[in-house]
mmCIF file of C-alpha atoms in Angstrom:
data_model
loop_
_atom_site.group_PDB
_atom_site.id
_atom_site.type_symbol
_atom_site.label_atom_id
_atom_site.label_comp_id
_atom_site.label_asym_id
_atom_site.label_seq_id
_atom_site.Cartn_x
_atom_site.Cartn_y
_atom_site.Cartn_z
ATOM 1 C CA UNK M 1 0.000 0.000 0.000
ATOM 2 C CA UNK M 2 1.102 3.555 -0.672
ATOM 3 C CA UNK M 3 1.994 5.684 2.279
ATOM 4 C CA UNK M 4 -0.665 8.260 1.332
ATOM 5 C CA UNK M 5 -3.416 5.655 0.823
ATOM 6 C CA UNK M 6 -6.487 6.022 3.058
ATOM 7 C CA UNK M 7 -6.624 3.605 5.992
ATOM 8 C CA UNK M 8 -8.675 0.460 5.536
ATOM 9 C CA UNK M 9 -10.201 0.742 9.011
ATOM 10 C CA UNK M 10 -11.154 4.042 10.602
ATOM 11 C CA UNK M 11 -12.933 5.051 13.783
ATOM 12 C CA UNK M 12 -16.719 5.400 13.475
ATOM 13 C CA UNK M 13 -18.161 8.921 13.241
ATOM 14 C CA UNK M 14 -19.310 10.472 16.517
ATOM 15 C CA UNK M 15 -22.910 9.721 17.427
ATOM 16 C CA UNK M 16 -25.546 12.409 17.627
ATOM 17 C CA UNK M 17 -27.795 12.550 20.684
ATOM 18 C CA UNK M 18 -31.083 14.383 21.077
ATOM 19 C CA UNK M 19 -32.335 16.298 24.090
ATOM 20 C CA UNK M 20 -34.190 13.281 25.516
ATOM 21 C CA UNK M 21 -31.071 11.127 25.271
ATOM 22 C CA UNK M 22 -28.834 13.794 26.768
ATOM 23 C CA UNK M 23 -31.279 14.159 29.672
ATOM 24 C CA UNK M 24 -30.199 10.694 30.843
ATOM 25 C CA UNK M 25 -26.500 11.285 30.002
ATOM 26 C CA UNK M 26 -26.496 8.839 27.105
ATOM 27 C CA UNK M 27 -23.629 10.786 25.524
ATOM 28 C CA UNK M 28 -21.523 9.817 28.551
ATOM 29 C CA UNK M 29 -22.610 6.222 29.232
ATOM 30 C CA UNK M 30 -25.002 4.089 27.193
ATOM 31 C CA UNK M 31 -25.504 1.525 29.945
ATOM 32 C CA UNK M 32 -26.225 4.095 32.645
ATOM 33 C CA UNK M 33 -28.669 5.892 30.353
ATOM 34 C CA UNK M 34 -30.610 2.698 29.624
ATOM 35 C CA UNK M 35 -31.210 1.936 33.290
ATOM 36 C CA UNK M 36 -31.866 5.577 34.190
ATOM 37 C CA UNK M 37 -34.451 6.005 31.435
ATOM 38 C CA UNK M 38 -36.165 2.716 32.281
ATOM 39 C CA UNK M 39 -36.340 3.658 35.971
ATOM 40 C CA UNK M 40 -37.735 7.109 35.158
ATOM 41 C CA UNK M 41 -40.405 5.796 32.792
ATOM 42 C CA UNK M 42 -41.488 3.015 35.149
ATOM 43 C CA UNK M 43 -41.629 5.305 38.194
ATOM 44 C CA UNK M 44 -43.819 7.853 36.385
ATOM 45 C CA UNK M 45 -46.257 5.225 35.082
ATOM 46 C CA UNK M 46 -46.408 3.351 38.398
ATOM 47 C CA UNK M 47 -47.065 6.625 40.208
ATOM 48 C CA UNK M 48 -49.962 7.430 37.859
ATOM 49 C CA UNK M 49 -51.474 3.961 38.340
ATOM 50 C CA UNK M 50 -51.111 4.155 42.138
ATOM 51 C CA UNK M 51 -52.588 7.666 42.433
ATOM 52 C CA UNK M 52 -56.234 6.518 42.995
ATOM 53 C CA UNK M 53 -55.116 4.478 46.030
ATOM 54 C CA UNK M 54 -53.214 7.377 47.609
ATOM 55 C CA UNK M 55 -55.759 10.170 47.214
ATOM 56 C CA UNK M 56 -59.059 10.216 49.158
ATOM 57 C CA UNK M 57 -61.966 8.207 47.817
ATOM 58 C CA UNK M 58 -64.123 10.314 45.504
ATOM 59 C CA UNK M 59 -61.293 12.270 43.909
ATOM 60 C CA UNK M 60 -61.604 10.225 40.715
ATOM 61 C CA UNK M 61 -65.190 8.993 40.707
ATOM 62 C CA UNK M 62 -64.868 7.149 37.405
ATOM 63 C CA UNK M 63 -61.813 5.229 38.618
ATOM 64 C CA UNK M 64 -63.567 4.531 41.925
ATOM 65 C CA UNK M 65 -66.374 2.941 39.948
ATOM 66 C CA UNK M 66 -63.921 0.701 38.112
ATOM 67 C CA UNK M 67 -62.344 -0.282 41.437
ATOM 68 C CA UNK M 68 -65.755 -1.140 42.894
ATOM 69 C CA UNK M 69 -66.538 -3.374 39.890
ATOM 70 C CA UNK M 70 -63.156 -5.120 40.165
ATOM 71 C CA UNK M 71 -61.721 -3.735 36.925
ATOM 72 C CA UNK M 72 -58.848 -1.976 38.696
ATOM 73 C CA UNK M 73 -56.989 -2.726 41.912
ATOM 74 C CA UNK M 74 -53.581 -2.661 43.575
ATOM 75 C CA UNK M 75 -52.838 -5.909 41.793
ATOM 76 C CA UNK M 76 -52.944 -3.961 38.532
ATOM 77 C CA UNK M 77 -49.930 -1.929 39.699
ATOM 78 C CA UNK M 78 -48.109 -5.141 40.627
ATOM 79 C CA UNK M 79 -48.869 -6.639 37.206
ATOM 80 C CA UNK M 80 -47.558 -3.482 35.556
ATOM 81 C CA UNK M 81 -44.271 -3.655 37.474
ATOM 82 C CA UNK M 82 -43.809 -7.298 36.490
ATOM 83 C CA UNK M 83 -44.632 -6.601 32.826
ATOM 84 C CA UNK M 84 -42.641 -3.429 32.114
ATOM 85 C CA UNK M 85 -39.121 -4.020 30.814
ATOM 86 C CA UNK M 86 -36.251 -2.083 29.286
ATOM 87 C CA UNK M 87 -37.203 -2.652 25.636
ATOM 88 C CA UNK M 88 -40.505 -2.682 23.784
ATOM 89 C CA UNK M 89 -39.934 -6.214 22.490
ATOM 90 C CA UNK M 90 -39.387 -7.682 25.953
ATOM 91 C CA UNK M 91 -42.366 -5.733 27.290
ATOM 92 C CA UNK M 92 -44.623 -7.093 24.532
ATOM 93 C CA UNK M 93 -43.387 -10.599 25.321
ATOM 94 C CA UNK M 94 -44.082 -10.073 29.029
ATOM 95 C CA UNK M 95 -47.524 -8.670 28.222
ATOM 96 C CA UNK M 96 -48.379 -11.784 26.235
ATOM 97 C CA UNK M 97 -47.275 -13.916 29.183
ATOM 98 C CA UNK M 98 -49.381 -11.818 31.557
ATOM 99 C CA UNK M 99 -52.542 -12.274 29.484
ATOM 100 C CA UNK M 100 -51.916 -15.984 28.924
ATOM 101 C CA UNK M 101 -51.223 -16.617 32.616
ATOM 102 C CA UNK M 102 -54.370 -14.747 33.631
ATOM 103 C CA UNK M 103 -56.461 -16.758 31.164
ATOM 104 C CA UNK M 104 -55.036 -20.059 32.416
ATOM 105 C CA UNK M 105 -55.697 -19.100 36.033
ATOM 106 C CA UNK M 106 -59.181 -17.851 35.158
ATOM 107 C CA UNK M 107 -60.099 -21.106 33.426
ATOM 108 C CA UNK M 108 -58.559 -23.368 36.039
ATOM 109 C CA UNK M 109 -60.303 -21.559 38.916
ATOM 110 C CA UNK M 110 -63.636 -21.995 37.147
ATOM 111 C CA UNK M 111 -62.945 -25.738 36.922
ATOM 112 C CA UNK M 112 -62.745 -25.776 40.733
ATOM 113 C CA UNK M 113 -66.220 -24.293 40.990
ATOM 114 C CA UNK M 114 -67.508 -26.735 38.401
ATOM 115 C CA UNK M 115 -66.276 -29.551 40.639
ATOM 116 C CA UNK M 116 -67.730 -28.004 43.823
ATOM 117 C CA UNK M 117 -70.162 -25.228 42.808
ATOM 118 C CA UNK M 118 -70.378 -23.507 46.203
ATOM 119 C CA UNK M 119 -66.786 -23.993 47.291
ATOM 120 C CA UNK M 120 -65.426 -25.845 50.298
ATOM 121 C CA UNK M 121 -67.499 -25.693 53.480
ATOM 122 C CA UNK M 122 -67.262 -27.211 56.939
ATOM 123 C CA UNK M 123 -69.471 -30.128 55.789
ATOM 124 C CA UNK M 124 -67.353 -31.075 52.772
ATOM 125 C CA UNK M 125 -66.092 -34.662 52.824
ATOM 126 C CA UNK M 126 -62.449 -35.675 52.824
ATOM 127 C CA UNK M 127 -62.678 -37.170 49.302
ATOM 128 C CA UNK M 128 -63.662 -33.761 47.936
ATOM 129 C CA UNK M 129 -60.680 -32.184 49.686
ATOM 130 C CA UNK M 130 -58.435 -34.859 48.194
ATOM 131 C CA UNK M 131 -59.800 -34.397 44.679
ATOM 132 C CA UNK M 132 -59.527 -30.597 44.750
ATOM 133 C CA UNK M 133 -56.013 -30.677 46.232
ATOM 134 C CA UNK M 134 -54.859 -33.270 43.687
ATOM 135 C CA UNK M 135 -56.242 -31.203 40.832
ATOM 136 C CA UNK M 136 -54.457 -28.067 42.065
ATOM 137 C CA UNK M 137 -51.145 -29.922 42.508
ATOM 138 C CA UNK M 138 -51.338 -31.373 39.001
ATOM 139 C CA UNK M 139 -52.259 -27.977 37.540
ATOM 140 C CA UNK M 140 -49.324 -26.230 39.252
ATOM 141 C CA UNK M 141 -46.944 -29.012 38.174
ATOM 142 C CA UNK M 142 -48.091 -28.747 34.542
ATOM 143 C CA UNK M 143 -47.594 -24.970 34.530
ATOM 144 C CA UNK M 144 -44.045 -25.393 35.822
ATOM 145 C CA UNK M 145 -43.230 -28.414 33.639
ATOM 146 C CA UNK M 146 -44.570 -27.191 30.299
ATOM 147 C CA UNK M 147 -42.581 -24.706 28.253
ATOM 148 C CA UNK M 148 -44.317 -21.549 29.463
ATOM 149 C CA UNK M 149 -42.490 -18.275 29.913
ATOM 150 C CA UNK M 150 -41.527 -17.113 33.381
ATOM 151 C CA UNK M 151 -44.081 -14.278 33.321
ATOM 152 C CA UNK M 152 -46.847 -16.702 32.366
ATOM 153 C CA UNK M 153 -45.946 -18.949 35.294
ATOM 154 C CA UNK M 154 -45.769 -16.064 37.749
ATOM 155 C CA UNK M 155 -49.105 -14.513 36.797
ATOM 156 C CA UNK M 156 -50.885 -17.854 36.502
ATOM 157 C CA UNK M 157 -49.781 -19.348 39.822
ATOM 158 C CA UNK M 158 -49.994 -16.057 41.717
ATOM 159 C CA UNK M 159 -53.609 -15.516 40.660
ATOM 160 C CA UNK M 160 -54.583 -19.158 40.990
ATOM 161 C CA UNK M 161 -53.215 -19.326 44.546
ATOM 162 C CA UNK M 162 -55.526 -16.444 45.519
ATOM 163 C CA UNK M 163 -58.574 -18.180 43.994
ATOM 164 C CA UNK M 164 -57.629 -21.532 45.514
ATOM 165 C CA UNK M 165 -57.352 -20.072 49.016
ATOM 166 C CA UNK M 166 -60.684 -18.304 48.588
ATOM 167 C CA UNK M 167 -62.201 -21.553 47.324
ATOM 168 C CA UNK M 168 -60.872 -23.548 50.298
ATOM 169 C CA UNK M 169 -61.995 -20.950 52.866
ATOM 170 C CA UNK M 170 -65.267 -22.175 54.449
ATOM 171 C CA UNK M 171 -66.075 -18.636 55.604
ATOM 172 C CA UNK M 172 -65.803 -17.117 52.120
ATOM 173 C CA UNK M 173 -68.891 -15.171 51.021
ATOM 174 C CA UNK M 174 -68.071 -15.116 47.299
ATOM 175 C CA UNK M 175 -71.238 -17.076 46.454
ATOM 176 C CA UNK M 176 -73.710 -15.064 48.514
ATOM 177 C CA UNK M 177 -76.394 -12.725 47.196
ATOM 178 C CA UNK M 178 -77.016 -14.863 44.133
ATOM 179 C CA UNK M 179 -73.660 -14.040 42.540
ATOM 180 C CA UNK M 180 -71.660 -16.470 40.438
ATOM 181 C CA UNK M 181 -68.878 -18.242 42.251
ATOM 182 C CA UNK M 182 -65.287 -18.027 41.127
ATOM 183 C CA UNK M 183 -63.256 -15.377 39.331
ATOM 184 C CA UNK M 184 -64.910 -12.699 37.249
ATOM 185 C CA UNK M 185 -63.902 -10.878 34.093
ATOM 186 C CA UNK M 186 -62.561 -8.077 36.277
ATOM 187 C CA UNK M 187 -59.206 -9.785 36.757
ATOM 188 C CA UNK M 188 -58.814 -10.144 32.984
ATOM 189 C CA UNK M 189 -59.542 -6.432 32.683
ATOM 190 C CA UNK M 190 -56.868 -5.740 35.306
ATOM 191 C CA UNK M 191 -54.329 -7.746 33.308
ATOM 192 C CA UNK M 192 -55.278 -5.886 30.114
ATOM 193 C CA UNK M 193 -54.902 -2.479 31.801
ATOM 194 C CA UNK M 194 -51.518 -3.434 33.263
ATOM 195 C CA UNK M 195 -50.256 -4.669 29.886
ATOM 196 C CA UNK M 196 -51.475 -1.574 28.025
ATOM 197 C CA UNK M 197 -49.847 0.688 30.615
ATOM 198 C CA UNK M 198 -46.536 -1.208 30.335
ATOM 199 C CA UNK M 199 -46.553 -0.976 26.526
ATOM 200 C CA UNK M 200 -47.432 2.738 26.648
ATOM 201 C CA UNK M 201 -44.620 3.285 29.159
ATOM 202 C CA UNK M 202 -42.157 1.821 26.663
ATOM 203 C CA UNK M 203 -43.435 3.702 23.615
ATOM 204 C CA UNK M 204 -43.994 7.166 25.112
ATOM 205 C CA UNK M 205 -42.601 9.745 24.679
ATOM 206 C CA UNK M 206 -40.210 7.904 22.341
ATOM 207 C CA UNK M 207 -40.210 4.155 21.596
ATOM 208 C CA UNK M 208 -37.468 2.246 23.379
ATOM 209 C CA UNK M 209 -36.932 -0.439 20.738
ATOM 210 C CA UNK M 210 -34.701 -3.470 21.146
ATOM 211 C CA UNK M 211 -33.620 -3.158 17.507
ATOM 212 C CA UNK M 212 -31.945 0.145 18.379
ATOM 213 C CA UNK M 213 -30.068 -1.535 21.196
ATOM 214 C CA UNK M 214 -28.992 -4.292 18.791
ATOM 215 C CA UNK M 215 -27.861 -1.698 16.248
ATOM 216 C CA UNK M 216 -25.832 0.158 18.890
ATOM 217 C CA UNK M 217 -24.134 -3.052 20.041
ATOM 218 C CA UNK M 218 -23.398 -3.996 16.423
ATOM 219 C CA UNK M 219 -21.664 -0.663 15.854
ATOM 220 C CA UNK M 220 -19.572 -1.188 18.978
ATOM 221 C CA UNK M 221 -18.663 -4.702 17.851
ATOM 222 C CA UNK M 222 -17.654 -3.494 14.370
ATOM 223 C CA UNK M 223 -15.529 -0.699 15.823
ATOM 224 C CA UNK M 224 -13.926 -3.096 18.320
ATOM 225 C CA UNK M 225 -13.084 -5.614 15.604
ATOM 226 C CA UNK M 226 -11.476 -2.899 13.484
ATOM 227 C CA UNK M 227 -9.338 -1.613 16.322
ATOM 228 C CA UNK M 228 -8.391 -5.166 17.331
ATOM 229 C CA UNK M 229 -7.160 -5.865 13.778
ATOM 230 C CA UNK M 230 -5.086 -2.692 13.773
ATOM 231 C CA UNK M 231 -3.524 -3.575 17.131
ATOM 232 C CA UNK M 232 -2.909 -7.138 15.961
ATOM 233 C CA UNK M 233 -1.181 -5.959 12.794
ATOM 234 C CA UNK M 234 0.925 -3.464 14.717
ATOM 235 C CA UNK M 235 1.877 -6.003 17.367
ATOM 236 C CA UNK M 236 2.800 -8.979 15.191
ATOM 237 C CA UNK M 237 3.742 -7.358 11.882
ATOM 238 C CA UNK M 238 5.693 -4.380 13.181
ATOM 239 C CA UNK M 239 9.411 -4.130 13.635
ATOM 240 C CA UNK M 240 9.065 -4.677 17.375
ATOM 241 C CA UNK M 241 6.170 -5.537 19.655
ATOM 242 C CA UNK M 242 4.453 -2.848 21.649
ATOM 243 C CA UNK M 243 3.293 -3.870 25.120
ATOM 244 C CA UNK M 244 0.588 -1.207 25.187
ATOM 245 C CA UNK M 245 -0.920 -2.572 21.968
ATOM 246 C CA UNK M 246 -0.941 -6.082 23.405
ATOM 247 C CA UNK M 247 -2.763 -4.995 26.555
ATOM 248 C CA UNK M 248 -5.331 -3.056 24.524
ATOM 249 C CA UNK M 249 -5.818 -6.023 22.191
ATOM 250 C CA UNK M 250 -6.596 -8.291 25.134
ATOM 251 C CA UNK M 251 -8.995 -5.720 26.584
ATOM 252 C CA UNK M 252 -10.750 -5.235 23.218
ATOM 253 C CA UNK M 253 -11.225 -8.971 22.775
ATOM 254 C CA UNK M 254 -12.817 -9.241 26.223
ATOM 255 C CA UNK M 255 -15.151 -6.332 25.404
ATOM 256 C CA UNK M 256 -16.061 -8.001 22.115
ATOM 257 C CA UNK M 257 -16.947 -11.208 23.931
ATOM 258 C CA UNK M 258 -19.231 -9.342 26.365
ATOM 259 C CA UNK M 259 -20.851 -7.359 23.533
ATOM 260 C CA UNK M 260 -21.527 -10.510 21.516
ATOM 261 C CA UNK M 261 -23.121 -12.168 24.541
ATOM 262 C CA UNK M 262 -25.263 -9.077 25.189
ATOM 263 C CA UNK M 263 -26.374 -8.924 21.542
ATOM 264 C CA UNK M 264 -28.435 -12.115 21.821
ATOM 265 C CA UNK M 265 -31.272 -10.650 23.922
ATOM 266 C CA UNK M 266 -31.894 -7.499 21.792
ATOM 267 C CA UNK M 267 -31.932 -9.578 18.608
ATOM 268 C CA UNK M 268 -34.494 -11.956 20.102
ATOM 269 C CA UNK M 269 -36.646 -9.148 21.489
ATOM 270 C CA UNK M 270 -36.567 -7.230 18.201
ATOM 271 C CA UNK M 271 -38.523 -10.098 16.624
ATOM 272 C CA UNK M 272 -41.508 -9.276 18.851
ATOM 273 C CA UNK M 273 -41.294 -5.660 17.690
ATOM 274 C CA UNK M 274 -40.906 -6.206 13.933
ATOM 275 C CA UNK M 275 -41.433 -9.914 13.276
ATOM 276 C CA UNK M 276 -45.189 -9.488 12.757
ATOM 277 C CA UNK M 277 -44.524 -7.182 9.779
ATOM 278 C CA UNK M 278 -43.696 -10.156 7.544
#
């Protein structure tokens, strides 16, 4: 190569950051900015969801009506916290697990009331206790054994445990006043509200997409590979080895290994953001 020939590998151009990104110091540290932005978004949304339970009753009459009908409760805030994640793809995946787990728990709890329509009472025989307990053990084992996501297992077993304890309580009044026994559609509405709030938290004011995270890691990997090649050529093809280049080469290779391992999750989550466009 000529001495005045342009280099084959050059440093990438400096990135441009907007006001929202600079607010979380993304121009100083990408990793810190990701966690800071996620914490800020989640805290704001969780605070909005928890507001009706902090203020006096009657402040939001419409929300109070939803709470009275079982469409909104403190469990909605808990579901939101378990569903929200750092990227939109992971949040959509968690939301799907939340809905699926709630549906499984809803259906399984209704099976209990089909077996014993009025629930367990003080006069219930031991064979009924044995049948109900065996059914619940088998159901919990199947949820843990089958290839369900962690969020699906958490939401399903958490909700089912509440219904099972209410079903086994002989002093429960869930069947009084001519009402249907068992869970109602309110808990499905709570899961839907929690999932919608988690998705909105990830898309507003700007979407926090996993594909952007994957693109950022790919740029870092490409830049690291280029610098590692330059250090390798200087170290082994130069007139004499340079100890500084060797230390930087080892450090760059370790960073490349960590970046490649971290790239797997954003690539997988980006499918749930863009895979449905096919």
